[in-house]
Amino acid sequence: DTGVSQNPRHKITKRGQNVTFRCDPISEHNRLYWYRQTLGQGPEFLTYFQNEAQLEKSRLLSDRFSAERPKGSFSTLEIQRTEQGDSAMYLCASSSPGLAGGGEQFFGPGTRLTVL
Amino acid sequence: AQSVAQPEDQVNVAEGNPLTVKCTYSVSGNPYLFWYVQYPNRGLQFLLKYITGDNLVKGSYGFEAEFNKSQTSFHLKKPSALVSDSALYFCAVRAPLAGGYNKLIFGAGTRLAVHP
């Protein structure tokens, strides 16, 4: 399967614990995005990488959140000192620039985080 | 601020009938518009996009959408609905010239229910 993959698919943790998610984008895509989706809502943008450079971060990304893409390939999203409000589906997407910059984003299956 | 509105939480249609899922947007500059579909326990799947050119764009699974600049709309359509089209549909917009690189702004989603 050459699509975007995410691990783990599900994560249950206790409040205050740290969690880390991994995203493996489509191999030829240099752009990688993280989104968060809560029940009944559309995905909300968290952060964007072009190659290894993190070029944009949402205000949603508090200082407890950190994302990396060390070699411009896979990416990790870490949440420190988790809170119940962090419970959500975390989606990763990747894209190529596309014609006129209009490359569509391809999404992974997501990691569902439950904070008890 | 950039935003997307999907005015209907749910659309019900009989199998074989035409369907429309509505989307309106608000952005600065020329928008890039996208439709995604989400099936239960799966990631978002790309359906179609409008970047430039012909206002009527065709996508996967027989779906099409019409870009209307004066009404700032991008409604999703299909001439004959299938029960298997039942899913959650998201409209999304990018406005590269308004800043924010490539992030997508999503609507809240519309649940399509196709009845036999």
PDB file of C-alpha atoms in Angstrom, chain A:
ATOM      1  CA  ASP A   1       0.000   0.000   0.000  1.00  0.00           C
ATOM      2  CA  THR A   2       1.583   3.289  -1.067  1.00  0.00           C
ATOM      3  CA  GLY A   3      -0.814   5.592   0.770  1.00  0.00           C
ATOM      4  CA  VAL A   4      -0.250   7.652   3.916  1.00  0.00           C
ATOM      5  CA  SER A   5       0.124   5.469   7.003  1.00  0.00           C
ATOM      6  CA  GLN A   6      -0.274   6.396  10.642  1.00  0.00           C
ATOM      7  CA  ASN A   7       0.639   4.573  13.838  1.00  0.00           C
ATOM      8  CA  PRO A   8      -0.815   3.734  16.185  1.00  0.00           C
ATOM      9  CA  ARG A   9      -4.402   3.673  14.965  1.00  0.00           C
ATOM     10  CA  HIS A  10      -5.733   3.975  18.498  1.00  0.00           C
ATOM     11  CA  LYS A  11      -4.168   5.292  21.690  1.00  0.00           C
ATOM     12  CA  ILE A  12      -5.713   5.351  25.154  1.00  0.00           C
ATOM     13  CA  THR A  13      -3.779   7.212  27.810  1.00  0.00           C
ATOM     14  CA  LYS A  14      -4.245   8.730  31.216  1.00  0.00           C
ATOM     15  CA  ARG A  15      -4.333  12.453  31.772  1.00  0.00           C
ATOM     16  CA  GLY A  16      -0.841  13.842  32.257  1.00  0.00           C
ATOM     17  CA  GLN A  17       0.946  11.212  30.195  1.00  0.00           C
ATOM     18  CA  ASN A  18       2.914  11.959  27.028  1.00  0.00           C
ATOM     19  CA  VAL A  19       1.988  10.390  23.691  1.00  0.00           C
ATOM     20  CA  THR A  20       3.690  10.286  20.296  1.00  0.00           C
ATOM     21  CA  PHE A  21       2.153   9.564  16.926  1.00  0.00           C
ATOM     22  CA  ARG A  22       3.915   8.718  13.701  1.00  0.00           C
ATOM     23  CA  CYS A  23       3.017   9.528  10.102  1.00  0.00           C
ATOM     24  CA  ASP A  24       4.618   8.061   6.992  1.00  0.00           C
ATOM     25  CA  PRO A  25       3.649  10.115   3.940  1.00  0.00           C
ATOM     26  CA  ILE A  26       3.494   9.029   0.322  1.00  0.00           C
ATOM     27  CA  SER A  27       7.166   8.666  -0.581  1.00  0.00           C
ATOM     28  CA  GLU A  28       7.412  11.270  -3.330  1.00  0.00           C
ATOM     29  CA  HIS A  29       5.466  13.950  -1.418  1.00  0.00           C
ATOM     30  CA  ASN A  30       7.559  16.710   0.116  1.00  0.00           C
ATOM     31  CA  ARG A  31       4.653  18.400   1.942  1.00  0.00           C
ATOM     32  CA  LEU A  32       3.193  17.002   5.153  1.00  0.00           C
ATOM     33  CA  TYR A  33       0.330  18.249   7.317  1.00  0.00           C
ATOM     34  CA  TRP A  34      -1.225  17.417  10.658  1.00  0.00           C
ATOM     35  CA  TYR A  35      -4.902  18.032  11.404  1.00  0.00           C
ATOM     36  CA  ARG A  36      -7.142  17.328  14.369  1.00  0.00           C
ATOM     37  CA  GLN A  37     -10.760  16.222  14.034  1.00  0.00           C
ATOM     38  CA  THR A  38     -13.277  16.111  16.851  1.00  0.00           C
ATOM     39  CA  LEU A  39     -16.667  14.447  16.680  1.00  0.00           C
ATOM     40  CA  GLY A  40     -19.096  16.280  14.453  1.00  0.00           C
ATOM     41  CA  GLN A  41     -16.511  18.703  13.105  1.00  0.00           C
ATOM     42  CA  GLY A  42     -14.316  19.002  10.074  1.00  0.00           C
ATOM     43  CA  PRO A  43     -10.558  18.592  10.415  1.00  0.00           C
ATOM     44  CA  GLU A  44      -8.680  21.589  11.837  1.00  0.00           C
ATOM     45  CA  PHE A  45      -5.174  22.426  10.666  1.00  0.00           C
ATOM     46  CA  LEU A  46      -2.367  21.996  13.187  1.00  0.00           C
ATOM     47  CA  THR A  47       0.944  22.272  11.349  1.00  0.00           C
ATOM     48  CA  TYR A  48       2.677  22.034   7.967  1.00  0.00           C
ATOM     49  CA  PHE A  49       6.093  20.825   6.829  1.00  0.00           C
ATOM     50  CA  GLN A  50       7.820  21.332   3.531  1.00  0.00           C
ATOM     51  CA  ASN A  51      10.597  18.770   3.507  1.00  0.00           C
ATOM     52  CA  GLU A  52      12.085  19.000   7.017  1.00  0.00           C
ATOM     53  CA  ALA A  53      11.113  22.626   7.624  1.00  0.00           C
ATOM     54  CA  GLN A  54       8.067  23.366   9.763  1.00  0.00           C
ATOM     55  CA  LEU A  55       6.631  26.377   7.943  1.00  0.00           C
ATOM     56  CA  GLU A  56       3.352  26.973   9.706  1.00  0.00           C
ATOM     57  CA  LYS A  57       1.774  26.230  13.064  1.00  0.00           C
ATOM     58  CA  SER A  58      -1.804  26.850  14.104  1.00  0.00           C
ATOM     59  CA  ARG A  59      -2.698  28.663  17.293  1.00  0.00           C
ATOM     60  CA  LEU A  60      -4.346  25.347  18.206  1.00  0.00           C
ATOM     61  CA  LEU A  61      -0.865  23.911  18.618  1.00  0.00           C
ATOM     62  CA  SER A  62      -0.145  24.818  22.220  1.00  0.00           C
ATOM     63  CA  ASP A  63       3.311  24.517  23.719  1.00  0.00           C
ATOM     64  CA  ARG A  64       2.408  21.000  24.857  1.00  0.00           C
ATOM     65  CA  PHE A  65       2.378  19.933  21.215  1.00  0.00           C
ATOM     66  CA  SER A  66       5.495  19.442  19.127  1.00  0.00           C
ATOM     67  CA  ALA A  67       5.952  18.053  15.649  1.00  0.00           C
ATOM     68  CA  GLU A  68       9.072  17.030  13.798  1.00  0.00           C
ATOM     69  CA  ARG A  69      10.047  15.755  10.392  1.00  0.00           C
ATOM     70  CA  PRO A  70      13.745  15.179  10.877  1.00  0.00           C
ATOM     71  CA  LYS A  71      14.792  13.932   7.457  1.00  0.00           C
ATOM     72  CA  GLY A  72      11.928  15.188   5.400  1.00  0.00           C
ATOM     73  CA  SER A  73      10.299  11.775   5.335  1.00  0.00           C
ATOM     74  CA  PHE A  74       8.210  10.528   8.274  1.00  0.00           C
ATOM     75  CA  SER A  75       6.860  12.886  10.912  1.00  0.00           C
ATOM     76  CA  THR A  76       6.033  12.598  14.602  1.00  0.00           C
ATOM     77  CA  LEU A  77       3.509  14.538  16.649  1.00  0.00           C
ATOM     78  CA  GLU A  78       4.066  14.534  20.411  1.00  0.00           C
ATOM     79  CA  ILE A  79       1.610  15.723  23.025  1.00  0.00           C
ATOM     80  CA  GLN A  80       3.016  16.292  26.485  1.00  0.00           C
ATOM     81  CA  ARG A  81       0.960  16.264  29.698  1.00  0.00           C
ATOM     82  CA  THR A  82      -2.181  15.181  27.871  1.00  0.00           C
ATOM     83  CA  GLU A  83      -5.534  16.644  28.850  1.00  0.00           C
ATOM     84  CA  GLN A  84      -9.014  15.253  28.295  1.00  0.00           C
ATOM     85  CA  GLY A  85      -9.592  18.007  25.742  1.00  0.00           C
ATOM     86  CA  ASP A  86      -6.865  16.488  23.593  1.00  0.00           C
ATOM     87  CA  SER A  87      -9.104  13.511  22.837  1.00  0.00           C
ATOM     88  CA  ALA A  88      -9.637  13.578  19.077  1.00  0.00           C
ATOM     89  CA  MET A  89      -8.694  11.952  15.801  1.00  0.00           C
ATOM     90  CA  TYR A  90      -5.270  13.142  14.627  1.00  0.00           C
ATOM     91  CA  LEU A  91      -4.958  13.077  10.856  1.00  0.00           C
ATOM     92  CA  CYS A  92      -1.838  13.274   8.746  1.00  0.00           C
ATOM     93  CA  ALA A  93      -1.826  14.225   5.083  1.00  0.00           C
ATOM     94  CA  SER A  94       0.787  14.641   2.388  1.00  0.00           C
ATOM     95  CA  SER A  95       0.921  16.276  -1.019  1.00  0.00           C
ATOM     96  CA  SER A  96       3.129  17.264  -3.886  1.00  0.00           C
ATOM     97  CA  PRO A  97       3.078  20.899  -5.071  1.00  0.00           C
ATOM     98  CA  GLY A  98       0.832  20.070  -8.008  1.00  0.00           C
ATOM     99  CA  LEU A  99      -0.001  22.230 -10.987  1.00  0.00           C
ATOM    100  CA  ALA A 100      -0.223  25.892  -9.947  1.00  0.00           C
ATOM    101  CA  GLY A 101       0.276  24.785  -6.390  1.00  0.00           C
ATOM    102  CA  GLY A 102      -3.009  22.962  -6.374  1.00  0.00           C
ATOM    103  CA  GLY A 103      -1.866  19.506  -5.363  1.00  0.00           C
ATOM    104  CA  GLU A 104      -4.507  17.713  -3.379  1.00  0.00           C
ATOM    105  CA  GLN A 105      -3.733  16.360   0.053  1.00  0.00           C
ATOM    106  CA  PHE A 106      -3.929  12.623   0.656  1.00  0.00           C
ATOM    107  CA  PHE A 107      -4.958  11.639   4.155  1.00  0.00           C
ATOM    108  CA  GLY A 108      -3.972   8.746   6.350  1.00  0.00           C
ATOM    109  CA  PRO A 109      -6.478   6.718   8.401  1.00  0.00           C
ATOM    110  CA  GLY A 110      -5.802   8.766  11.530  1.00  0.00           C
ATOM    111  CA  THR A 111      -4.824   8.051  15.129  1.00  0.00           C
ATOM    112  CA  ARG A 112      -7.718   8.166  17.573  1.00  0.00           C
ATOM    113  CA  LEU A 113      -6.551   9.470  20.959  1.00  0.00           C
ATOM    114  CA  THR A 114      -8.618   8.958  24.087  1.00  0.00           C
ATOM    115  CA  VAL A 115      -7.427  10.664  27.258  1.00  0.00           C
ATOM    116  CA  LEU A 116      -8.983   9.255  30.421  1.00  0.00           C
TER     117      LEU A 116
END
